CSV table of C-alpha atoms and ligand atoms in Angstrom, one decimal:
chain,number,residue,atom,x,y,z
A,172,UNK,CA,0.0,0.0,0.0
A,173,UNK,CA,1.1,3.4,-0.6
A,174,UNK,CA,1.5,6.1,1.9
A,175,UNK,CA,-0.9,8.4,0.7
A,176,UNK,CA,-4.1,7.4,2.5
A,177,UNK,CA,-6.9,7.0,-0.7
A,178,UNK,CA,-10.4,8.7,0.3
A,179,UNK,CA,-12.3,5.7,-0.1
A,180,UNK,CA,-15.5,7.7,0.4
A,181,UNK,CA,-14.8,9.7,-2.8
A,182,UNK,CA,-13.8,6.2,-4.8
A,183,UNK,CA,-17.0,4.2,-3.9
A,184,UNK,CA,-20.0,6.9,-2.7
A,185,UNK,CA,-21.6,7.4,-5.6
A,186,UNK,CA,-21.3,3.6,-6.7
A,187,UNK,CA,-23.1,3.0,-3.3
A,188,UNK,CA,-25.6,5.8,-3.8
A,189,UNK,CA,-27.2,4.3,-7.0
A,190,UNK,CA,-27.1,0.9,-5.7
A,191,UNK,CA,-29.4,2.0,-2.8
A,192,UNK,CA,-31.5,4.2,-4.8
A,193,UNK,CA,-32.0,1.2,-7.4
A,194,UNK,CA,-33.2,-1.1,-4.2
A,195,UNK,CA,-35.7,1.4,-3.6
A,196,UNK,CA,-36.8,1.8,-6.8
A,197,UNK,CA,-37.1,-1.8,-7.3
A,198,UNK,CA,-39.1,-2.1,-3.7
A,199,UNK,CA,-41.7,0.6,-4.8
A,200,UNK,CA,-41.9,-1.1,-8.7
A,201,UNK,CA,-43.0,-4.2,-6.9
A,202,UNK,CA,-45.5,-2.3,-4.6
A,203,UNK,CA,-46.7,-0.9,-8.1
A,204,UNK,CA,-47.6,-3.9,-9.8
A,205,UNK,CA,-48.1,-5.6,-6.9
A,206,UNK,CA,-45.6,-8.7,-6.6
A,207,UNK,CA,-44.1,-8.0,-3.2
A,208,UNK,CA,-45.6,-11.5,-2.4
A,209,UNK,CA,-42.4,-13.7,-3.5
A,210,UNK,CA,-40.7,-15.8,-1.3
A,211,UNK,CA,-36.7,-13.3,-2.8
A,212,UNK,CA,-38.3,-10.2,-1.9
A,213,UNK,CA,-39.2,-11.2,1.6
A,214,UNK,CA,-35.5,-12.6,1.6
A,215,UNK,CA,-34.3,-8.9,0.5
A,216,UNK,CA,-35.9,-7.4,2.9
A,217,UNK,CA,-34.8,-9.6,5.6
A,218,UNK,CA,-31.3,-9.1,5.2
A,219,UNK,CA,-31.6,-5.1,4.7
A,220,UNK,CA,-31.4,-4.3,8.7
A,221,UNK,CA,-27.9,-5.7,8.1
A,222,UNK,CA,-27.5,-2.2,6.2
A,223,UNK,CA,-27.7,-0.3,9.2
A,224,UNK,CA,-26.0,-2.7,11.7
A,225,UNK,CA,-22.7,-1.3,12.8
A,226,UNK,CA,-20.6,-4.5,13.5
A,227,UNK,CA,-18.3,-4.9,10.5
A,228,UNK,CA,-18.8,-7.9,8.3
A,229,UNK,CA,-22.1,-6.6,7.3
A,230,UNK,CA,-21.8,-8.8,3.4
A,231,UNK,CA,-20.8,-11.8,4.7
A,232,UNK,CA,-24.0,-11.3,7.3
A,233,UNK,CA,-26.3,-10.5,3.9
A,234,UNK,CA,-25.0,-13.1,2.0
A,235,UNK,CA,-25.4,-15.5,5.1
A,236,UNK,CA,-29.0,-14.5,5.1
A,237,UNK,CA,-29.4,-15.3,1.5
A,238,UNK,CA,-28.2,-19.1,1.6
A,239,UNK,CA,-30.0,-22.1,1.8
A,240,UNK,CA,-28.8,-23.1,5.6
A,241,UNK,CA,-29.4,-26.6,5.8
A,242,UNK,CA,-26.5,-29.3,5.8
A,243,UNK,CA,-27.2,-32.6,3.9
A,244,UNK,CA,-26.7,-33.0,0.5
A,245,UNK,CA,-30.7,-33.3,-0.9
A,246,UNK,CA,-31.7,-36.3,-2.9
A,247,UNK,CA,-32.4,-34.8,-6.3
A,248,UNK,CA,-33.1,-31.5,-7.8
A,249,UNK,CA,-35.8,-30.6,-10.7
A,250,UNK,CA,-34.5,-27.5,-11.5
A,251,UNK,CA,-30.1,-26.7,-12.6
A,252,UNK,CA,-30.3,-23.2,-11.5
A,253,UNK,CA,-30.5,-20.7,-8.4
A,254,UNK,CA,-32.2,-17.9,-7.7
A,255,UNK,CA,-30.7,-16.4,-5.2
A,256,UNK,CA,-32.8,-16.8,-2.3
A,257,UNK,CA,-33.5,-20.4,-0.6
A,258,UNK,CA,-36.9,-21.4,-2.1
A,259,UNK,CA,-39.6,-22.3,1.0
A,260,UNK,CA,-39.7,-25.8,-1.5
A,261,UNK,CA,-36.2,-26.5,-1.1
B,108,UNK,CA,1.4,-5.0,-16.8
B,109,UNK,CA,1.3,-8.7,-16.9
B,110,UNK,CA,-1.2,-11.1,-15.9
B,111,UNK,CA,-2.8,-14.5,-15.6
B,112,UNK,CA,-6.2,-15.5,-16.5
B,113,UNK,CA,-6.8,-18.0,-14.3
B,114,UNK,CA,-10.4,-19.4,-15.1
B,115,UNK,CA,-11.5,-18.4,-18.4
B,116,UNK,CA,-14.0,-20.4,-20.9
B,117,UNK,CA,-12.1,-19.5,-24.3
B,118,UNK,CA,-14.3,-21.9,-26.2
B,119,UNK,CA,-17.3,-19.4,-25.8
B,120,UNK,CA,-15.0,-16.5,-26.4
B,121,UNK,CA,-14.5,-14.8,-30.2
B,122,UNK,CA,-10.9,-14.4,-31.6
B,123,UNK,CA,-11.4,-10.7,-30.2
B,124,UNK,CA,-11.4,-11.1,-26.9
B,125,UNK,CA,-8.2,-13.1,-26.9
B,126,UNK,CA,-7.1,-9.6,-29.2
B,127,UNK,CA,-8.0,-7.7,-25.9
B,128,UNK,CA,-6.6,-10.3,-23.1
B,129,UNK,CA,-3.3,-9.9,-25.1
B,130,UNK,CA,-3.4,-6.1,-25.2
B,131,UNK,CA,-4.2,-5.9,-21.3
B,132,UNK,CA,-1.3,-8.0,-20.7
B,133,UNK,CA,-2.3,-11.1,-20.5
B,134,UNK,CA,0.0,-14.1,-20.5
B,135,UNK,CA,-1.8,-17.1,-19.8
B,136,UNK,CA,-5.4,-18.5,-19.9
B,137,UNK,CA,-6.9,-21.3,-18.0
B,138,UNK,CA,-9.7,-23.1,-18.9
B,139,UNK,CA,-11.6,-25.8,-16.8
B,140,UNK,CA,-13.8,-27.5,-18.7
B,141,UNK,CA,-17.5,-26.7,-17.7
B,142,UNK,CA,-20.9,-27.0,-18.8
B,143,UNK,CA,-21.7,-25.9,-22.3
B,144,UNK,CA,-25.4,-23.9,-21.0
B,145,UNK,CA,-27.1,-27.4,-22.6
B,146,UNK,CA,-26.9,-31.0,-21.1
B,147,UNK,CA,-24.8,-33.2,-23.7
B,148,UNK,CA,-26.1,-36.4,-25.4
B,149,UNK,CA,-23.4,-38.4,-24.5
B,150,UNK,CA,-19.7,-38.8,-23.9
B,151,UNK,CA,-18.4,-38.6,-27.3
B,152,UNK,CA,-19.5,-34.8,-26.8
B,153,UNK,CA,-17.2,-34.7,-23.6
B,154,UNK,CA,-14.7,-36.4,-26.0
B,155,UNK,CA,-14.5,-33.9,-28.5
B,156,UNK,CA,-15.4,-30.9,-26.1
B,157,UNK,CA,-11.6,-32.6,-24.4
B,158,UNK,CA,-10.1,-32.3,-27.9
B,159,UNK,CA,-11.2,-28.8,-28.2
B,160,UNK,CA,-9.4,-27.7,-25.3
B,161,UNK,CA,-6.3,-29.8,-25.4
B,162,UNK,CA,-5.6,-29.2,-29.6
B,163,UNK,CA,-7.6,-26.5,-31.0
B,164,UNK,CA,-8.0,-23.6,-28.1
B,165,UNK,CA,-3.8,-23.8,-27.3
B,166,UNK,CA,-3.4,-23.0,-31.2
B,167,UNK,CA,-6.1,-20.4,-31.0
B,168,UNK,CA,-4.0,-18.4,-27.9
B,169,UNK,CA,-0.6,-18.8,-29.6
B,170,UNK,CA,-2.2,-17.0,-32.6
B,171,UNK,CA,-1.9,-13.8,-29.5
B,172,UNK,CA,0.9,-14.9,-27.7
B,173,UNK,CA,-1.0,-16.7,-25.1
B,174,UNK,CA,-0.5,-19.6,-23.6
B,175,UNK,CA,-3.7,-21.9,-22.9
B,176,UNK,CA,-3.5,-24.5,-19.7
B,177,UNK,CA,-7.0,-26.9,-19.6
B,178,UNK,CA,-8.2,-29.2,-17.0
B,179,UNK,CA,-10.7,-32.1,-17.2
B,180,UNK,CA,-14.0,-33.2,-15.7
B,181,UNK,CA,-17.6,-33.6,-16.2
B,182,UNK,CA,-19.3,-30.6,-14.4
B,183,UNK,CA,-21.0,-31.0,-11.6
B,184,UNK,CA,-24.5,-29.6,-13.8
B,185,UNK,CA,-23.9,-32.7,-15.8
B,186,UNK,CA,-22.9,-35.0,-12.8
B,187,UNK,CA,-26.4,-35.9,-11.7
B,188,UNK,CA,-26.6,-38.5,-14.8
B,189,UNK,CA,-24.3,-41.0,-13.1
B,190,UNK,CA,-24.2,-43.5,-15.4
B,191,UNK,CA,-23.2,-40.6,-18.1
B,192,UNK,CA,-20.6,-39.0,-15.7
B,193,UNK,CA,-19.0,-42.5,-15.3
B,194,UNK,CA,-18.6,-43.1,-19.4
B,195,UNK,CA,-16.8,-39.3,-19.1
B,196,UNK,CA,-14.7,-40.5,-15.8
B,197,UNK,CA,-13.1,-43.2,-17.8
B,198,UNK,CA,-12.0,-40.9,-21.2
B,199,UNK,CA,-9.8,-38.9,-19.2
B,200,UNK,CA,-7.6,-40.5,-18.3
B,201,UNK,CA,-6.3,-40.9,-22.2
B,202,UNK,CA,-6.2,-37.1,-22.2
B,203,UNK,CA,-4.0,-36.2,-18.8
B,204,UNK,CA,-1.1,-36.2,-20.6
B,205,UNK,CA,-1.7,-33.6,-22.3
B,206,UNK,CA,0.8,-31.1,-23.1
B,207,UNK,CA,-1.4,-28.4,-21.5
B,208,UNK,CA,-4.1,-30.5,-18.8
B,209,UNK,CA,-2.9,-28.9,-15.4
B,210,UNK,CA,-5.3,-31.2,-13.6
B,211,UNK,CA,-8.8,-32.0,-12.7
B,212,UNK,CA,-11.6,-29.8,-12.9
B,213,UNK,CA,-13.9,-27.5,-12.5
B,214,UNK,CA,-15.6,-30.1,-10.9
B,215,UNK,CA,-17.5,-29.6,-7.6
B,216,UNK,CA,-21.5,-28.9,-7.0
B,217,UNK,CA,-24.5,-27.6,-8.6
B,218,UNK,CA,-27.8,-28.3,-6.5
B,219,UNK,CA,-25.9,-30.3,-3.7
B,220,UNK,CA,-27.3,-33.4,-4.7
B,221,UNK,CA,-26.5,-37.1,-3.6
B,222,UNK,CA,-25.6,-37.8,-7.1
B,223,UNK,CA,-23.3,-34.8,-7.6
B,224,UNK,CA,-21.7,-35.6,-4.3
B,225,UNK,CA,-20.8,-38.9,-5.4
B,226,UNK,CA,-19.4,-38.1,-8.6
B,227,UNK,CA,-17.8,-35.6,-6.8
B,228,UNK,CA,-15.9,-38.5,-4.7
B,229,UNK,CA,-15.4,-40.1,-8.0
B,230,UNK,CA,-13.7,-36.8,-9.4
B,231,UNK,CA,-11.5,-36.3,-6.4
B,232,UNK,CA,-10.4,-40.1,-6.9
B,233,UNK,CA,-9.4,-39.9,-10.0
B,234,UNK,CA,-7.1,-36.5,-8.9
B,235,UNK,CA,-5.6,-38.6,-6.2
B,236,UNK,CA,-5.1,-42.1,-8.8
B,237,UNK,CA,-3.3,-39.6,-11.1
B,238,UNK,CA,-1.5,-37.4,-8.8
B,239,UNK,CA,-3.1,-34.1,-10.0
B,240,UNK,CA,-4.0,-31.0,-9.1
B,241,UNK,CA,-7.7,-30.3,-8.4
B,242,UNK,CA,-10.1,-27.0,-9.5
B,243,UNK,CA,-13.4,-26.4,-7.5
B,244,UNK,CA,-16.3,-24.8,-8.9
B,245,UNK,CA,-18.4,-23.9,-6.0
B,246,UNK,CA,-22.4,-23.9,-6.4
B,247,UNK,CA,-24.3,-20.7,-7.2
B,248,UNK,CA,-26.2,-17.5,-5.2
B,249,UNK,CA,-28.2,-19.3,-2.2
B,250,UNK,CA,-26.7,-22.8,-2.4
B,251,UNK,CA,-22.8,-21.5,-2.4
B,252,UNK,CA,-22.7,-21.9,1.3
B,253,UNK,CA,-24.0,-25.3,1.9
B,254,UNK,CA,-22.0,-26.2,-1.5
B,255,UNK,CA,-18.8,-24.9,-0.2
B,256,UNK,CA,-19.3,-26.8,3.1
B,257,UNK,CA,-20.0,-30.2,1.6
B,258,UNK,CA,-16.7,-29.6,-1.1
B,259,UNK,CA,-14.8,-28.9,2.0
B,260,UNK,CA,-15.9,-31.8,3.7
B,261,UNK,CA,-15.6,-34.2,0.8
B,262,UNK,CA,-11.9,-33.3,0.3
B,263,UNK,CA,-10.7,-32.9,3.8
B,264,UNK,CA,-11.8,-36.2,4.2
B,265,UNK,CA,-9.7,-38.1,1.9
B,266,UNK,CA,-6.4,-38.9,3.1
B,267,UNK,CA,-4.3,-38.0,0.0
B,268,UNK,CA,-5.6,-34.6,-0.6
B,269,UNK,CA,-3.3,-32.0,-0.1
B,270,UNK,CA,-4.9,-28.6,0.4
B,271,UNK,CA,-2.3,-26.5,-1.3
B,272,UNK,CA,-2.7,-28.3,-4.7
B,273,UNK,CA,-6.4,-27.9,-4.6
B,274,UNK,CA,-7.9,-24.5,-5.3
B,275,UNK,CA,-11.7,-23.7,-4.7
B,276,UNK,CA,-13.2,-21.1,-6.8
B,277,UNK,CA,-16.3,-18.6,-6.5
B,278,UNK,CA,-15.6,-17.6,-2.7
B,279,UNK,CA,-17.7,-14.6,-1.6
B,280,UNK,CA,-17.2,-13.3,2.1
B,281,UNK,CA,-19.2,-15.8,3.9
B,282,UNK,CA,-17.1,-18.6,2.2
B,283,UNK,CA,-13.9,-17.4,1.6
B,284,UNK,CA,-12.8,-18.4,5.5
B,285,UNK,CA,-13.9,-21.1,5.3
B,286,UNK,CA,-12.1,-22.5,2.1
B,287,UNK,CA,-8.4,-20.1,3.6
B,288,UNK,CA,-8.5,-21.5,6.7
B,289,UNK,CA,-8.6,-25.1,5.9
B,290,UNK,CA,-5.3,-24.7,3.9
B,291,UNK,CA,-7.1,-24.6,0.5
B,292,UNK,CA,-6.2,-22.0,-2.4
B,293,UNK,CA,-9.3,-19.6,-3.1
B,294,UNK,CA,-10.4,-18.0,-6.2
B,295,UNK,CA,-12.6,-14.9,-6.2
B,296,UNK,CA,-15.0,-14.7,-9.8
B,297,UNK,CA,-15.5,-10.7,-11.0
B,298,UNK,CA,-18.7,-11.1,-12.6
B,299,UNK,CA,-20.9,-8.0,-13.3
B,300,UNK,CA,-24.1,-9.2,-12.2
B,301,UNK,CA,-23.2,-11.9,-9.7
B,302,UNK,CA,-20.1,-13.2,-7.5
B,303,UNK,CA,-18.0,-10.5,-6.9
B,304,UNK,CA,-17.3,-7.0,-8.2
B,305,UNK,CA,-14.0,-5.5,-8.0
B,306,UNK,CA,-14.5,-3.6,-5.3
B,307,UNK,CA,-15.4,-6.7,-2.9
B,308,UNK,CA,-13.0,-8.9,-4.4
B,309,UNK,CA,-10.1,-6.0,-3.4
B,310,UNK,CA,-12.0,-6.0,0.0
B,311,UNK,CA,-11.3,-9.4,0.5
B,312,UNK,CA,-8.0,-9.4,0.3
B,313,UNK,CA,-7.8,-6.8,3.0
B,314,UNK,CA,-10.0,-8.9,5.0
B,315,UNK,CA,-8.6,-12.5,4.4
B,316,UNK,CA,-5.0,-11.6,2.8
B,317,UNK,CA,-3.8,-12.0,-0.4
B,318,UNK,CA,-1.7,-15.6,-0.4
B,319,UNK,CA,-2.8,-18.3,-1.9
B,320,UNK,CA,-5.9,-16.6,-3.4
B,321,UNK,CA,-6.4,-15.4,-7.4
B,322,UNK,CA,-9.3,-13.7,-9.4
B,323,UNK,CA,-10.7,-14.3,-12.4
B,324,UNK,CA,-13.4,-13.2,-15.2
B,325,UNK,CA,-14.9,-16.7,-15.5
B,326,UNK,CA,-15.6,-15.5,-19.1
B,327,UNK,CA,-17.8,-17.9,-20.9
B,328,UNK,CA,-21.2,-18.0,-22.9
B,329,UNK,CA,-22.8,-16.2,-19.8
B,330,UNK,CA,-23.4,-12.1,-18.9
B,331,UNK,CA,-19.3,-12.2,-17.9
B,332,UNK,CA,-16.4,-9.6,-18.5
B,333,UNK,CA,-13.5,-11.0,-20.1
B,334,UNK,CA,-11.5,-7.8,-18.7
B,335,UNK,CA,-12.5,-8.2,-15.2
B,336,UNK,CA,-9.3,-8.8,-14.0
B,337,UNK,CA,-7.4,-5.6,-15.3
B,338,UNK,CA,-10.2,-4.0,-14.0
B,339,UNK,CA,-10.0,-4.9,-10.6
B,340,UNK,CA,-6.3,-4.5,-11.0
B,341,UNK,CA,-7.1,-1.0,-11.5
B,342,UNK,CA,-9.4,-0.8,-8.4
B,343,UNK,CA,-6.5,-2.3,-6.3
B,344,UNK,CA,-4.2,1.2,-8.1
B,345,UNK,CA,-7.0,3.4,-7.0
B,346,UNK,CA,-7.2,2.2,-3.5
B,347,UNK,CA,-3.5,2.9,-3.2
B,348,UNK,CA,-1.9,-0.4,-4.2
B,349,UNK,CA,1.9,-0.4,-5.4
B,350,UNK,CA,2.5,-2.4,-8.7
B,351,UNK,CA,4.2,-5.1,-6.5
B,352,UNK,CA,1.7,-6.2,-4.9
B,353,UNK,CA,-1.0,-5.7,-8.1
B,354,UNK,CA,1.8,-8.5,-10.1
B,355,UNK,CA,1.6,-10.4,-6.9
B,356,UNK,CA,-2.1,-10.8,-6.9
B,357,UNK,CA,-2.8,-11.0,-10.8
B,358,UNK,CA,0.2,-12.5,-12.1
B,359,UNK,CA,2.5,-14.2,-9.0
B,360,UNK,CA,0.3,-16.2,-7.6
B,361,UNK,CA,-1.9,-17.7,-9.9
B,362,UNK,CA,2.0,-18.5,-11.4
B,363,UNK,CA,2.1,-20.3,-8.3
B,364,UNK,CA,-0.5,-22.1,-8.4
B,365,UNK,CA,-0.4,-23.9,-11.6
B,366,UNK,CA,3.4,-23.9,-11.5
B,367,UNK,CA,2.6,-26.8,-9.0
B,368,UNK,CA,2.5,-28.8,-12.3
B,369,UNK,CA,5.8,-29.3,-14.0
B,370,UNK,CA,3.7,-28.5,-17.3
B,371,UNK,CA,2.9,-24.7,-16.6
B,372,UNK,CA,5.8,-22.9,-18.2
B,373,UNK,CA,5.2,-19.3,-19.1
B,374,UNK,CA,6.7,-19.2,-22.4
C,220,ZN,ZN1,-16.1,-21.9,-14.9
């Protein structure tokens, strides 16, 4: 690292700005058109608290939230894909 | 500045993007084979989709002054066929020697199933018969950390695995400890819409250090970013980084890595 301390505030700010405003935009679209009942948006919203937590390791905490906790392998799978939220039929 | 691509799907990739690897300094690609976004019919598709990376793709990279590394499996998307992943288990063995197969891999899991587990087992076997090196492809979004766990678990438990000729790719925060501290190398996937962005992969190696860890574009027939690496090479300048420890990161240790095999000369 070099000595000069970079203002990380000015690097990543307005990255983080958009990103928030998107989530908000994306929370009142569903509200809109009504699809808020869906088993990812009630995930979402779950994990945003971790936002204003103030213990570091805030992602890992979010992405925690997001994962299918249980332990054994499952016996077979209809679908190939994820979609980013465990499904309640998992 | 130099650098290594470390997981890279070339086969889905135009002539132009090995054009731009070579003109942000890339030296080397590697290519695990993967899952071609359909299910094959049968093994003589594996068998020609092994020809394709061991013949055809090295050619394609020396055309740009690249050299091309590959390694072998069937994937773990195709792995729930058992009786299919079998009839692929037993062609590879004619294609290890190689000039350019590094190892085994990406193999790993998909859903977590029984059936990907055991092929899995099968996979890390067949490493172990023929002393090579293993690649880990860990599952995707929600089923990553349950994934990761089982992969751990299936490797620490054999005998004659040895953790620092095994890397496991696709950490994100809540998996990246758990892959480091068991001895394992870790790979961190810039993707622009999922996995990690620059900015989190440069975070991680703040929080978890940055030995025995590499990124990678994961470029294939997906949304991917063939140039994700420079990229975050750039984030790492911005964020105050010398040019040591940027060739460290990007070039050194991936180097490393696949240096474990006698094969992996940088030309
Ligand atoms: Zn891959």
């Amino acid at each position: 690292m070099s000595d000069k301390k970079t203002n990380l505030v000015d690097l990543g700010f307005m990255d983080a700005r958009i990103k928030l405003i998107d989530i908000a935009a994306f929370l009142d679209r569903i509200d809109r058109h009504d699809q808020t009942d869906d088993y990812r948006v009630s995930a979402l919203k779950e994990a945003l608290p971790e936002l204003l937590s103030t213990e570091r390791g805030r992602a890992a905490r979010v992405l925690n939230l997001l994962s299918d906790q249980s332990t054994d392998p499952v016996s077979e799978s209809k679908i190939q894909g994820a979609f980013g939220a465990p499904s309640p039929e998992q | 500045m130099r650098y290594i691509e470390p997981h890279a799907h070339m086969v889905s990739r135009t002539t132009d993007d090995y054009m731009a690897l070579a003109c942000a300094g890339c030296k080397a690609v590697n290519e695990p084979a993967f899952w071609a976004g359909f299910d094959r019919a049968s093994s003589q598709g594996f068998y020609d989709y092994f020809r394709q990376i061991t013949e055809y793709e090295p050619k394609r990279a020396a055309k740009f002054c690249i050299d091309h590394y590959c390694w072998l499996c069937i994937n773990p998307k195709e792995s729930e066929d058992v009786v299919l992943a079998r009839e692929v288990l037993s062609i590879i063995p004619d294609f290890i020697q190689c000039d350019n197969v590094l190892g085994i891999g990406e193999i790993g899991l998909n859903k977590n199933t029984r059936n990907e587990l055991q092929i899995l087992e099968e996979h890390i076997q067949l490493a172990v018969d023929h002393d090579q090196m293993i690649l880990v492809h860990t599952p995707h979004l929600e089923d990553k950390l349950k994934g990761t766990k089982l992969i751990v678990d299936a490797l620490s438990n054999h005998s004659s695995i040895d953790p620092s000729k095994v890397i496991i790719d696709h950490v994100e925060e809540h998996t990246a400890p758990l892959v480091i501290d068991k001895g394992f190398w870790a790979g961190m996937t810039l993707y622009p819409e999922s996995k990690v962005t620059p900015h989190r992969a440069v975070d991680m190696l703040e929080l978890y250090g940055h030995e025995r860890v590499w990124m990678n574009s994961a470029c294939d027939w997906g949304i991917s970013d063939p140039l994700s690496v420079p990229k975050a090479a750039l984030e790492m300048r911005r964020r105050g980084y010398d040019d040591s420890f940027i060739d460290k990161v990007v070039y050194l240790n991936p180097a490393e890595f696949m240096g474990q095999n006698p094969k992996f000369k940088l030309s």
